[in-house]
Short mmCIF file of C-alpha atoms and ligand atoms in Angstrom, two decimals:
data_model
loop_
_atom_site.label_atom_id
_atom_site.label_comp_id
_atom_site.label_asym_id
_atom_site.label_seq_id
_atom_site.Cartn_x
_atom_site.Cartn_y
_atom_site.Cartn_z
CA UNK B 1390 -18.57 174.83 73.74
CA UNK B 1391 -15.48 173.15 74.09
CA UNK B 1392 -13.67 172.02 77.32
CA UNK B 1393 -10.17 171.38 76.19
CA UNK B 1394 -9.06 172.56 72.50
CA UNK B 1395 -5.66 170.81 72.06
CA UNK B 1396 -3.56 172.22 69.22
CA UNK B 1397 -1.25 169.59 67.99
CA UNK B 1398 -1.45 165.91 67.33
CA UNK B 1399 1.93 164.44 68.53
CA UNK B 1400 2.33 162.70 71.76
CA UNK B 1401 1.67 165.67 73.82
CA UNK B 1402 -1.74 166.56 72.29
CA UNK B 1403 -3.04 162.69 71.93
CA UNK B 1404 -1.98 162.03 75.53
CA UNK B 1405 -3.56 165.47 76.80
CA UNK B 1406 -6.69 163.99 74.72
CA UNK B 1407 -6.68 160.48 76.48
CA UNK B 1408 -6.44 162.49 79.53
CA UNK B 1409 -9.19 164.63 79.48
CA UNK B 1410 -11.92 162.27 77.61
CA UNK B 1411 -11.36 159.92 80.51
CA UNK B 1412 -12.36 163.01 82.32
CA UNK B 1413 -15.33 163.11 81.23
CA UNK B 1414 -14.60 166.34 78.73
CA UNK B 1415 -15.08 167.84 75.81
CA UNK B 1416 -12.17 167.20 74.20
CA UNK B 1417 -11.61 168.51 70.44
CA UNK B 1418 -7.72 168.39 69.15
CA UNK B 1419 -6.82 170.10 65.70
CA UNK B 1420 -4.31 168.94 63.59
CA UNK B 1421 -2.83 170.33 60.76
CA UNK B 1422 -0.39 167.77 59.36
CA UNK B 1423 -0.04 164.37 60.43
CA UNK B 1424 -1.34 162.46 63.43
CA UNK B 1425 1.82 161.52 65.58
CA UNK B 1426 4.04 164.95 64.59
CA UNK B 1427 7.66 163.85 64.46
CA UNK B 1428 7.05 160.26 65.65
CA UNK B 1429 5.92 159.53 62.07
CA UNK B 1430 9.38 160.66 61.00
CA UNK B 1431 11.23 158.33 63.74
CA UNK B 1432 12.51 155.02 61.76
CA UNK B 1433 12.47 153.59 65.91
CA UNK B 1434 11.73 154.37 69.11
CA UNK B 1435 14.01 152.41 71.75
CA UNK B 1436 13.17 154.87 74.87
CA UNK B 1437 9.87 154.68 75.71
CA UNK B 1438 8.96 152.22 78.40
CA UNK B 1439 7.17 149.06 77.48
CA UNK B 1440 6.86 149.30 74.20
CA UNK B 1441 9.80 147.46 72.42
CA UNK B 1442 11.09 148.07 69.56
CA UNK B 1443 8.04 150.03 67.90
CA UNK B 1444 8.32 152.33 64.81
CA UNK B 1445 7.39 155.95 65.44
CA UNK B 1446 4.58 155.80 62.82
CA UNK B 1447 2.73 152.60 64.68
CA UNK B 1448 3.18 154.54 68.52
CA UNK B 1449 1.41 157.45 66.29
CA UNK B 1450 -1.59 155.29 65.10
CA UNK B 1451 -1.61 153.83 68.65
CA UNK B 1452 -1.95 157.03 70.19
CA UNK B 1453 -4.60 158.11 67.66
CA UNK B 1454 -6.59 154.99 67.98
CA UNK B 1455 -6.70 155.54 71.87
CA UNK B 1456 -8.02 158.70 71.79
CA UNK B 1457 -10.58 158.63 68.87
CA UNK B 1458 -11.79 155.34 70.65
CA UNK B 1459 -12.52 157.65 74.18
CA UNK B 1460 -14.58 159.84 72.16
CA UNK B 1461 -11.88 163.06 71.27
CA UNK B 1462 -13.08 165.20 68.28
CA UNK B 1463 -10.30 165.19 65.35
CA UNK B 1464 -10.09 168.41 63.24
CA UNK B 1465 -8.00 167.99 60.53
CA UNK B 1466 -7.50 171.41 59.80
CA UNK B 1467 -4.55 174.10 60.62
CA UNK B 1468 -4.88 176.50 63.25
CA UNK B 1469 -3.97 180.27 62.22
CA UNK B 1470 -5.04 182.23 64.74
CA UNK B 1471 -6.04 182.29 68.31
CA UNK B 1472 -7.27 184.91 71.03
CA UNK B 1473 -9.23 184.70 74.66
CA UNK B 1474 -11.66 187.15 75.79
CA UNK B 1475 -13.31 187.10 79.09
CA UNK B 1476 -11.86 183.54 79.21
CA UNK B 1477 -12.86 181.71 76.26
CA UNK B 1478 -10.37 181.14 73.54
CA UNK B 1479 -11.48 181.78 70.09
CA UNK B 1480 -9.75 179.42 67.70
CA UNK B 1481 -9.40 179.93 63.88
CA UNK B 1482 -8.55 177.03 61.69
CA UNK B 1483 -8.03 177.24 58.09
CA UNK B 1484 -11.64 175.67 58.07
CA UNK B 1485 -14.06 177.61 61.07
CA UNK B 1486 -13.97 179.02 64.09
CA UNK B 1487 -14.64 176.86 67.23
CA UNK B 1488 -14.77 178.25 71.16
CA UNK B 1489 -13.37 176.58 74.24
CA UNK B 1490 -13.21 176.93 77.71
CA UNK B 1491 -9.35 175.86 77.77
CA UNK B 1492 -6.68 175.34 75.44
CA UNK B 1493 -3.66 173.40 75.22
CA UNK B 1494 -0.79 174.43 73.00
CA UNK B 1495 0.88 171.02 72.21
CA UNK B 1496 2.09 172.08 68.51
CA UNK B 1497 5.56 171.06 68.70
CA UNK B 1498 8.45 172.26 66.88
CA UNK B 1499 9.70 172.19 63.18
CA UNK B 1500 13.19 171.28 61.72
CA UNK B 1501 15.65 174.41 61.38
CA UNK B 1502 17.06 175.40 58.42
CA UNK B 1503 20.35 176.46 57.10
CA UNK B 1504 19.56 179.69 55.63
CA UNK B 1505 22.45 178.74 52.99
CA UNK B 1506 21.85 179.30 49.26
CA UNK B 1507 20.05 176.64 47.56
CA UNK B 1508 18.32 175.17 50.39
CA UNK B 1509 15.34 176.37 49.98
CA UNK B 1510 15.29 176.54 45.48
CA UNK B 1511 16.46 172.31 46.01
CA UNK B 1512 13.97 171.72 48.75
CA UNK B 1513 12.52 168.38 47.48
CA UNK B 1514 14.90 167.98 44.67
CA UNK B 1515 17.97 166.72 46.71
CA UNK B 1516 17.58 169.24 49.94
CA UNK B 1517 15.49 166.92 52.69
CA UNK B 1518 14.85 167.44 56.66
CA UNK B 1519 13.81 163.31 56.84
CA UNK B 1520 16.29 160.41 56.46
CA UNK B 1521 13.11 158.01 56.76
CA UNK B 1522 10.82 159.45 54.47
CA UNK B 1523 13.47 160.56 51.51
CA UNK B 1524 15.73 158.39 52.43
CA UNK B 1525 15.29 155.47 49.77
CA UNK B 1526 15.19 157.63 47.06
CA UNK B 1527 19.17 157.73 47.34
CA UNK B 1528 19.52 154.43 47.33
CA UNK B 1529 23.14 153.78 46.15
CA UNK B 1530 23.71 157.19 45.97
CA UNK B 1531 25.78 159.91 47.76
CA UNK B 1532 23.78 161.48 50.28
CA UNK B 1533 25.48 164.47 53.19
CA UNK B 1534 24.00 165.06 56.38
CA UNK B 1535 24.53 168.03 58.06
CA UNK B 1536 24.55 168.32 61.55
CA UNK B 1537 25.89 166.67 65.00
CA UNK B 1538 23.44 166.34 67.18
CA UNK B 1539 21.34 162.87 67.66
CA UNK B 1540 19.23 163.24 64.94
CA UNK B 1541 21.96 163.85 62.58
CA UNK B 1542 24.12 160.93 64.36
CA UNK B 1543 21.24 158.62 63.60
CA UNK B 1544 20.34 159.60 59.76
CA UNK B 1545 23.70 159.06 58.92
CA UNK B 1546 23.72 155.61 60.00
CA UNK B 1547 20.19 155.07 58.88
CA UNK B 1548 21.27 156.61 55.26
CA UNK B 1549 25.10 154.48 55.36
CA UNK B 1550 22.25 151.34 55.50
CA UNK B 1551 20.81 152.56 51.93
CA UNK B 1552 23.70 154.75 50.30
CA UNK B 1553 26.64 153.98 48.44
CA UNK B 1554 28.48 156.92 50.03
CA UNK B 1555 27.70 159.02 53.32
CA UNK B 1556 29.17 162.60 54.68
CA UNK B 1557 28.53 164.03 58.26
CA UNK B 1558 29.16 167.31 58.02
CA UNK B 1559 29.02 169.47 61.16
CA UNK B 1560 30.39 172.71 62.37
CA UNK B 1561 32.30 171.53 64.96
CA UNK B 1562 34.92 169.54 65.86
CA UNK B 1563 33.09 166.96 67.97
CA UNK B 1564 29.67 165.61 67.91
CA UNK B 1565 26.95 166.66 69.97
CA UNK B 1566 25.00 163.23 70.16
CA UNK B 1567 24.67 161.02 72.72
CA UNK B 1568 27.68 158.88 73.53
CA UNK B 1569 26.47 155.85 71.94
CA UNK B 1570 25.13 157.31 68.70
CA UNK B 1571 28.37 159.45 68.27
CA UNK B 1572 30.24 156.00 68.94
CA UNK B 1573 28.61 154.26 66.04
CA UNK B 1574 28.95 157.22 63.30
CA UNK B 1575 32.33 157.78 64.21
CA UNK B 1576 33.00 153.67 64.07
CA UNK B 1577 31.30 153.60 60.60
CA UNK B 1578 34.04 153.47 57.88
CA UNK B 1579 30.81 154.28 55.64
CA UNK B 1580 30.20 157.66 57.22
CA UNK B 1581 33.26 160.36 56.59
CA UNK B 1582 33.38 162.65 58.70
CA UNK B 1583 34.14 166.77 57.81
CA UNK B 1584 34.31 168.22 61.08
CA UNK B 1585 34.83 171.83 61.61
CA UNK B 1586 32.87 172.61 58.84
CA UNK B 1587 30.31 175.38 57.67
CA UNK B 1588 28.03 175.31 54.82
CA UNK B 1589 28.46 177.98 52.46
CA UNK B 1590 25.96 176.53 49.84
CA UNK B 1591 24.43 173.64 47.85
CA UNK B 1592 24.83 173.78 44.27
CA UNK B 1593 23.28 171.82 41.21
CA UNK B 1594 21.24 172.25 38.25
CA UNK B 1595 17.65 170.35 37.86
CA UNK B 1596 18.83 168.95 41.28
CA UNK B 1597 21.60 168.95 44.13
CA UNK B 1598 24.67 167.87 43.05
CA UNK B 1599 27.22 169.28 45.27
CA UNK B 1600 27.28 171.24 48.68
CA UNK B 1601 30.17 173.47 49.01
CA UNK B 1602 32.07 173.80 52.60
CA UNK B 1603 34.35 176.29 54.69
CA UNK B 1604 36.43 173.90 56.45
CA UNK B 1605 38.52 176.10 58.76
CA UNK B 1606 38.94 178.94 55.98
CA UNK B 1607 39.74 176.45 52.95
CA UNK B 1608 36.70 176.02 50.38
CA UNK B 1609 35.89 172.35 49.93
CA UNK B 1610 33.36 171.14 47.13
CA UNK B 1611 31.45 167.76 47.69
CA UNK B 1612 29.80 165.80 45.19
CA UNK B 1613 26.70 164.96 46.41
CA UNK B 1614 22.92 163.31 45.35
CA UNK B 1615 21.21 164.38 48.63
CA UNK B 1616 21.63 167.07 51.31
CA UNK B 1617 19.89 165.79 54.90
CA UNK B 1618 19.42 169.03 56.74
CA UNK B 1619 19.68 167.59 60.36
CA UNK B 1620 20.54 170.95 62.48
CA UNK B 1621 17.88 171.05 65.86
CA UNK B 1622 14.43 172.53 66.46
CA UNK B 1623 12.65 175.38 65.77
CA UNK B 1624 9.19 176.14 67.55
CA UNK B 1625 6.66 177.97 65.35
CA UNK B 1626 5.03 179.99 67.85
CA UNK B 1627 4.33 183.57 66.17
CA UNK B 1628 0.10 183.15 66.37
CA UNK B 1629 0.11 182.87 69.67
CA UNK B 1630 2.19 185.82 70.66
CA UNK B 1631 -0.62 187.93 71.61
CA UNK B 1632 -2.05 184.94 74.00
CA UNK B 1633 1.27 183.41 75.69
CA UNK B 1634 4.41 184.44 76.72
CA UNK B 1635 7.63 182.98 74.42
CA UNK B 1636 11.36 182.78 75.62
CA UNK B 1637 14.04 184.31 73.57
CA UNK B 1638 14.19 181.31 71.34
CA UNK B 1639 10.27 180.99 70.91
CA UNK B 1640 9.22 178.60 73.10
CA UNK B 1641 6.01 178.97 75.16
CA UNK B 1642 7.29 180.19 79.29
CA UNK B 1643 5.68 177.06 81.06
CA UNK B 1644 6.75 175.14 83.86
CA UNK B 1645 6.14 171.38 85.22
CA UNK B 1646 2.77 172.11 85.53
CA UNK B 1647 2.35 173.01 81.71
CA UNK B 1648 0.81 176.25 83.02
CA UNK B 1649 1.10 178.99 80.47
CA UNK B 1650 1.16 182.82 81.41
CA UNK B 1651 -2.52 183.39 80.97
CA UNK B 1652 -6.14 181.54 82.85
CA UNK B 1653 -7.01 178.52 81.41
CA UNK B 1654 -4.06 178.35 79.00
CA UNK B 1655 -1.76 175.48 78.82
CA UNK B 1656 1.67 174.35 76.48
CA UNK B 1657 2.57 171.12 76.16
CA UNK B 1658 5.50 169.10 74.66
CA UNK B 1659 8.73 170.47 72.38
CA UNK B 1660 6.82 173.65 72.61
CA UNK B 1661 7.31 174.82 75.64
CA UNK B 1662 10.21 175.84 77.74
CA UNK B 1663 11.60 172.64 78.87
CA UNK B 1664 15.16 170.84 79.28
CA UNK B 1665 14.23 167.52 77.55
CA UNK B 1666 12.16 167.40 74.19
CA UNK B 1667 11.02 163.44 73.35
CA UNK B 1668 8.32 161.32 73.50
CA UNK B 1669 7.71 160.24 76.88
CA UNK B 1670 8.35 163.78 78.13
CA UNK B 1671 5.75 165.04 75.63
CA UNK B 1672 3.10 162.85 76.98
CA UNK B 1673 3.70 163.40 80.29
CA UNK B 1674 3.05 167.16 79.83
CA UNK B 1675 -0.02 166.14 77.83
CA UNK B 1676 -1.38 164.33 80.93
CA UNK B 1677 -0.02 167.37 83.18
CA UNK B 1678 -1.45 169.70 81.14
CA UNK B 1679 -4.88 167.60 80.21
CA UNK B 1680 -5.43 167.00 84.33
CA UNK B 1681 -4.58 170.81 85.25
CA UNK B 1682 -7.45 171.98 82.96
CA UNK B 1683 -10.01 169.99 84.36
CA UNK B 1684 -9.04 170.96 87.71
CA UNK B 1685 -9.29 174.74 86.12
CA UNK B 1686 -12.97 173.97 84.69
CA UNK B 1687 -13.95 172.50 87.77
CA UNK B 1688 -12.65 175.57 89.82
CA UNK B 1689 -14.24 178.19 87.33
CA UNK B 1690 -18.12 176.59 86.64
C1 FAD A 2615 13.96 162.22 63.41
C2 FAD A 2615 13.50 162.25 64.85
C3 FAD A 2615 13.79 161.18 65.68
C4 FAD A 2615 13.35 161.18 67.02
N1 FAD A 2615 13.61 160.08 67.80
C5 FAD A 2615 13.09 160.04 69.05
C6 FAD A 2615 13.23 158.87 69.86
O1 FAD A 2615 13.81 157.88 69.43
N2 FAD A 2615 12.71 158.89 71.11
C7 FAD A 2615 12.04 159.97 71.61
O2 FAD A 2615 11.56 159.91 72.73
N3 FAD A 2615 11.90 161.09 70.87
C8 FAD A 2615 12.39 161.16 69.61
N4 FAD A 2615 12.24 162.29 68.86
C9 FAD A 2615 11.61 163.48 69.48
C10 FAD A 2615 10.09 163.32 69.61
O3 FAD A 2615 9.53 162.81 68.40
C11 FAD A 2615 9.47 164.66 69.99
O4 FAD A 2615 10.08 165.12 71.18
C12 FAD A 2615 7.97 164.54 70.22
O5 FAD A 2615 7.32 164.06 69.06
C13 FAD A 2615 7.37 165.89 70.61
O6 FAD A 2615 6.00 165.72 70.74
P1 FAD A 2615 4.99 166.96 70.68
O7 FAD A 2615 3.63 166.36 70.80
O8 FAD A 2615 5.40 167.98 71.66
O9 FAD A 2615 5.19 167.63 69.26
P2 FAD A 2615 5.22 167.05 67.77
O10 FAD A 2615 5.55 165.62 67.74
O11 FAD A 2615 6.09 168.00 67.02
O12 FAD A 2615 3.70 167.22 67.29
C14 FAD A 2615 3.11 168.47 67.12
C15 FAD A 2615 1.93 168.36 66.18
O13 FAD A 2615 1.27 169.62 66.11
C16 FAD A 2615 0.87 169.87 64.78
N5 FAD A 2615 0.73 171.31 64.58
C17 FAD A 2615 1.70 172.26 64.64
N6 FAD A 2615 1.20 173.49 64.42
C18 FAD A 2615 -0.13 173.31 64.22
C19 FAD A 2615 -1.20 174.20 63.93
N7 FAD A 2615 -1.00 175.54 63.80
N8 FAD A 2615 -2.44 173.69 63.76
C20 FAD A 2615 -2.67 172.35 63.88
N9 FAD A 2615 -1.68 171.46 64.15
C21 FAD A 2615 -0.44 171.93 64.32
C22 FAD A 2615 1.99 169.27 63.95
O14 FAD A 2615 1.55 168.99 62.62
C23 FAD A 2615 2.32 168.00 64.75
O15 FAD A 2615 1.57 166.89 64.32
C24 FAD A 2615 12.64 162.31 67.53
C25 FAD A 2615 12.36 163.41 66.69
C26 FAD A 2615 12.78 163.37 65.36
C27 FAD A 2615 12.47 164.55 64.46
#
């Protein structure tokens, strides 16, 4: 039997893993995708403390090193499904089922779409939700990003480093990125900006070649080799509706203490209700989460 089953291998999962191995636990984390979650995707990471400038993909091997060195169990394998009866979670992977005492809920979130025509028949042919890993492929190209918030602030400049030609399209009229990464796309004579503006679709033929815009009530057709979807979070939460209580918006109802609504459950990270989603805040919840379960073990035999 498992002590802790930790769903999710971003910072929140490999921390809660570091956690409870030096515990003295069980510890068994699945992952479906990538070690590190969206670290791998993060060109930099400037904010977390003592680290330097480190690249979001070496924090992830790091953090994975750490924890397979303690002695945590990798499953590389998705999780579909998960219950709890008389306090053990059942969890279903796309590979087995496994039983554990706890579980910790540290699967992140997942970019948000558009919903526009096109998106989804260009996905991979000019549509893209990562700067870093398409990013290259535009190289002296066009490329749009769509979007104001941070992540959109810093693809643009990331993609005005590679691209002939950058557009930051977003809906409103001012950015919604921190000062200093608003500063820098709105100093960039590379980036030009088309504020106040609302997708209506992206149009091309084997591939994008233009996105077409409602900027205040006027159609406006760009020529374009790449769209960068860049437009906030989404948490993926439907399969464990039956076990945890979501907010309106999806996210797992857990406070400080990562306690979810249910014995011996636990989120972690971007997925649960929580003001700040990054890094550091994900592995403090890991360790929050990772410690509260082995006091929970300890208190139930
Ligand atoms: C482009 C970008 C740049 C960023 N820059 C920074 C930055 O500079 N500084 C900063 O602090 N933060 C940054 N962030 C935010 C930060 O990366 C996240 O807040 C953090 O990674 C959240 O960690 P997490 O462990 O909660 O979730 P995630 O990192 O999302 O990891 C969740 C993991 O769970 C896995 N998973 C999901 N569902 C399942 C399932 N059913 N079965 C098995 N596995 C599953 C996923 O594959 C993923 O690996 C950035 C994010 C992005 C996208």
């Amino acid at each position: 039997m498992i002590d802790i089953a930790i769903i999710g291998a971003g910072p929140a999962g490999m921390t809660a893993a570091i956690y409870g191995r030096r515990a003295g636990l069980n510890v068994c984390v699945f992952e479906g995708e990538l070690c590190g979650g969206q670290m791998v995707y993060t060109p930099e990471i400037e904010n977390y403390p003592g680290t330097g400038k480190l690249s979001g993909a070496e924090l992830a091997l790091n953090m994975r090193a750490q924890m397979l060195d303690l002695g945590a169990t990798l499953v590389e394998e998705k999780v579909t499904a998960v219950s709890e009866t008389d306090g053990i979670y059942r969890i279903t992977t796309w590979g087995g089922e496994y039983e554990a005492r706890t579980l910790i809920i540290a699967n992140g979130a997942k970019r948000r779409k558009l919903g526009v025509p096109g998106e989804e028949k260009y996905s991979g042919r000019g549509v893209s939700y990562c700067a870093v890993c398409d990013g290259s492929l535009y190289r002296g190209k066009t490329a749009v990003v769509v979007g104001g918030g941070n992540t959109a602030a810093e693809d643009a400049e990331y993609l005005a480093n590679i691209c002939a030609k950058v557009y930051l399209v977003h809906r409103r009229t001012e950015l919604r990125a921190e000062k200093h990464l608003a500063s820098a796309v709105l100093n960039n004579d590379k980036i030009e900006k088309i504020l106040g503006a609302a997708v209506v679709s992206i149009i091309g033929d084997k591939k994008v070649t233009a996105i077409e815009l409602d900027v205040g009530g006027e159609r406006r057709t760009v020529d374009t080799d790449a769209v960068f979807v860049c437009v906030g979070l989404q948490p993926e939460n439907g399969i464990f509706a039956d076990v945890a209580e979501l907010d309106a918006a999806g996210y797992i109802v857990a406070g400080a203490d990562c306690k979810a609504s249910r014995k011996g459950l636990f989120a972690a990270g971007d997925t649960r209700t929580t003001a700040l989603r990054q890094v550091i805040t994900a592995a403090s919840d890991g360790a929050v989460a990772a410690t509260n379960a082995d006091r929970y073990i300890k208190e139930n035999g």
